[in-house]
Amino acid sequence: PTARTSPATLWLGMALASILVLSTLIVQLSRDIETRSDLVTHTAVVQKTLAGLESLVLAAETGQRGFVLSRDSSYLEPYLRALPAVPTVLARLDSLTADNSAQQARLVVLRKDVNTRLEIMARGLRAYDSGGSAAAIAIIRSGEGRTAMGKIEANFSTMGAEEQSLLTRRLQLKEGAFAAAQEFLFLEIGVLAIAIFLGAMVFRAQRAEARIQAERARPMAEPGNAEGGFLVSAGSLDARVSDRPDGLT
């Protein structure tokens, strides 16, 4: 006869299949979490680089004005540091925002405005060299630098807001993926516990079936042996009867 599959065995198979599916989903979610973590880190780096560039430009402006007003050359140190650093930071931003067309467009405008502001600072220093503080202050009072700086600050604000929005969305997606992975993990643990219980039931059922089969396969006493034993007993009985004294019936 064909052996029937027990319900416990069927449920065990379903539980194991569920564990396989859940494990696959958890692995995929783990990779998704890793990817989103990288994006969050990337956005934080862009924000930090933007803040660094803004700090460089503001320090250069403050230093240049401080030198013009005080004639103390130590004020020029931030300006002199900014000159080689600004192009490097702009190139860094260009690389970091390569996957964001909107930020790339803003960066083109920002680069132009930053270079304009640095050129106005350089023109003020040239005026100082040729005409003294009065000539340099006249350029400062013209408002060109203030206008350029206003554009720069507006662009920094827009780009910073974009990165903050990206960071918020990416953090939410990362947290969502993490929460889903946790739920699947807890579910997998529950299914695993059920699988262990069902496995124990199947094991016990198989052992019981094996005992039954062993009992059925055990050899039984042959009928001839029983009959022979009976004849021997009957023969002994006859012998005992013939040995009785005469007259006894």
PDB file of N, CA and C in Angstrom, residues 223-238:
ATOM      1  N   PRO A 223       2.773 -23.644  14.213  1.00  0.00           N
ATOM      2  CA  PRO A 223       1.687 -24.502  14.736  1.00  0.00           C
ATOM      3  C   PRO A 223       2.186 -25.890  15.068  1.00  0.00           C
ATOM      4  N   GLY A 224       3.106 -26.479  14.282  1.00  0.00           N
ATOM      5  CA  GLY A 224       3.605 -27.836  14.526  1.00  0.00           C
ATOM      6  C   GLY A 224       4.251 -27.979  15.879  1.00  0.00           C
ATOM      7  N   ASN A 225       4.953 -26.950  16.302  1.00  0.00           N
ATOM      8  CA  ASN A 225       5.626 -27.005  17.595  1.00  0.00           C
ATOM      9  C   ASN A 225       4.622 -27.118  18.714  1.00  0.00           C
ATOM     10  N   ALA A 226       3.558 -26.353  18.605  1.00  0.00           N
ATOM     11  CA  ALA A 226       2.525 -26.403  19.639  1.00  0.00           C
ATOM     12  C   ALA A 226       1.853 -27.765  19.656  1.00  0.00           C
ATOM     13  N   GLU A 227       1.572 -28.286  18.427  1.00  0.00           N
ATOM     14  CA  GLU A 227       0.896 -29.590  18.332  1.00  0.00           C
ATOM     15  C   GLU A 227       1.799 -30.698  18.853  1.00  0.00           C
ATOM     16  N   GLY A 228       3.104 -30.619  18.497  1.00  0.00           N
ATOM     17  CA  GLY A 228       4.052 -31.630  18.974  1.00  0.00           C
ATOM     18  C   GLY A 228       4.126 -31.647  20.475  1.00  0.00           C
ATOM     19  N   GLY A 229       4.109 -30.494  21.043  1.00  0.00           N
ATOM     20  CA  GLY A 229       4.149 -30.394  22.495  1.00  0.00           C
ATOM     21  C   GLY A 229       2.929 -31.046  23.116  1.00  0.00           C
ATOM     22  N   PHE A 230       1.804 -30.871  22.452  1.00  0.00           N
ATOM     23  CA  PHE A 230       0.577 -31.477  22.954  1.00  0.00           C
ATOM     24  C   PHE A 230       0.656 -33.004  22.872  1.00  0.00           C
ATOM     25  N   LEU A 231       1.216 -33.568  21.767  1.00  0.00           N
ATOM     26  CA  LEU A 231       1.296 -35.027  21.601  1.00  0.00           C
ATOM     27  C   LEU A 231       2.225 -35.638  22.628  1.00  0.00           C
ATOM     28  N   VAL A 232       3.315 -34.932  22.879  1.00  0.00           N
ATOM     29  CA  VAL A 232       4.243 -35.442  23.885  1.00  0.00           C
ATOM     30  C   VAL A 232       3.554 -35.525  25.228  1.00  0.00           C
ATOM     31  N   SER A 233       2.789 -34.512  25.536  1.00  0.00           N
ATOM     32  CA  SER A 233       2.076 -34.507  26.810  1.00  0.00           C
ATOM     33  C   SER A 233       1.068 -35.624  26.861  1.00  0.00           C
ATOM     34  N   ALA A 234       0.406 -35.893  25.743  1.00  0.00           N
ATOM     35  CA  ALA A 234      -0.584 -36.981  25.697  1.00  0.00           C
ATOM     36  C   ALA A 234       0.091 -38.320  25.859  1.00  0.00           C
ATOM     37  N   GLY A 235       1.264 -38.506  25.257  1.00  0.00           N
ATOM     38  CA  GLY A 235       2.023 -39.763  25.378  1.00  0.00           C
ATOM     39  C   GLY A 235       2.436 -40.007  26.810  1.00  0.00           C
ATOM     40  N   SER A 236       2.884 -38.968  27.443  1.00  0.00           N
ATOM     41  CA  SER A 236       3.283 -39.103  28.843  1.00  0.00           C
ATOM     42  C   SER A 236       2.107 -39.494  29.694  1.00  0.00           C
ATOM     43  N   LEU A 237       0.941 -38.930  29.360  1.00  0.00           N
ATOM     44  CA  LEU A 237      -0.264 -39.253  30.109  1.00  0.00           C
ATOM     45  C   LEU A 237      -0.621 -40.723  29.949  1.00  0.00           C
ATOM     46  N   ASP A 238      -0.509 -41.258  28.719  1.00  0.00           N
ATOM     47  CA  ASP A 238      -0.815 -42.680  28.471  1.00  0.00           C
ATOM     48  C   ASP A 238       0.128 -43.576  29.247  1.00  0.00           C
TER      49      ASP A 238
END
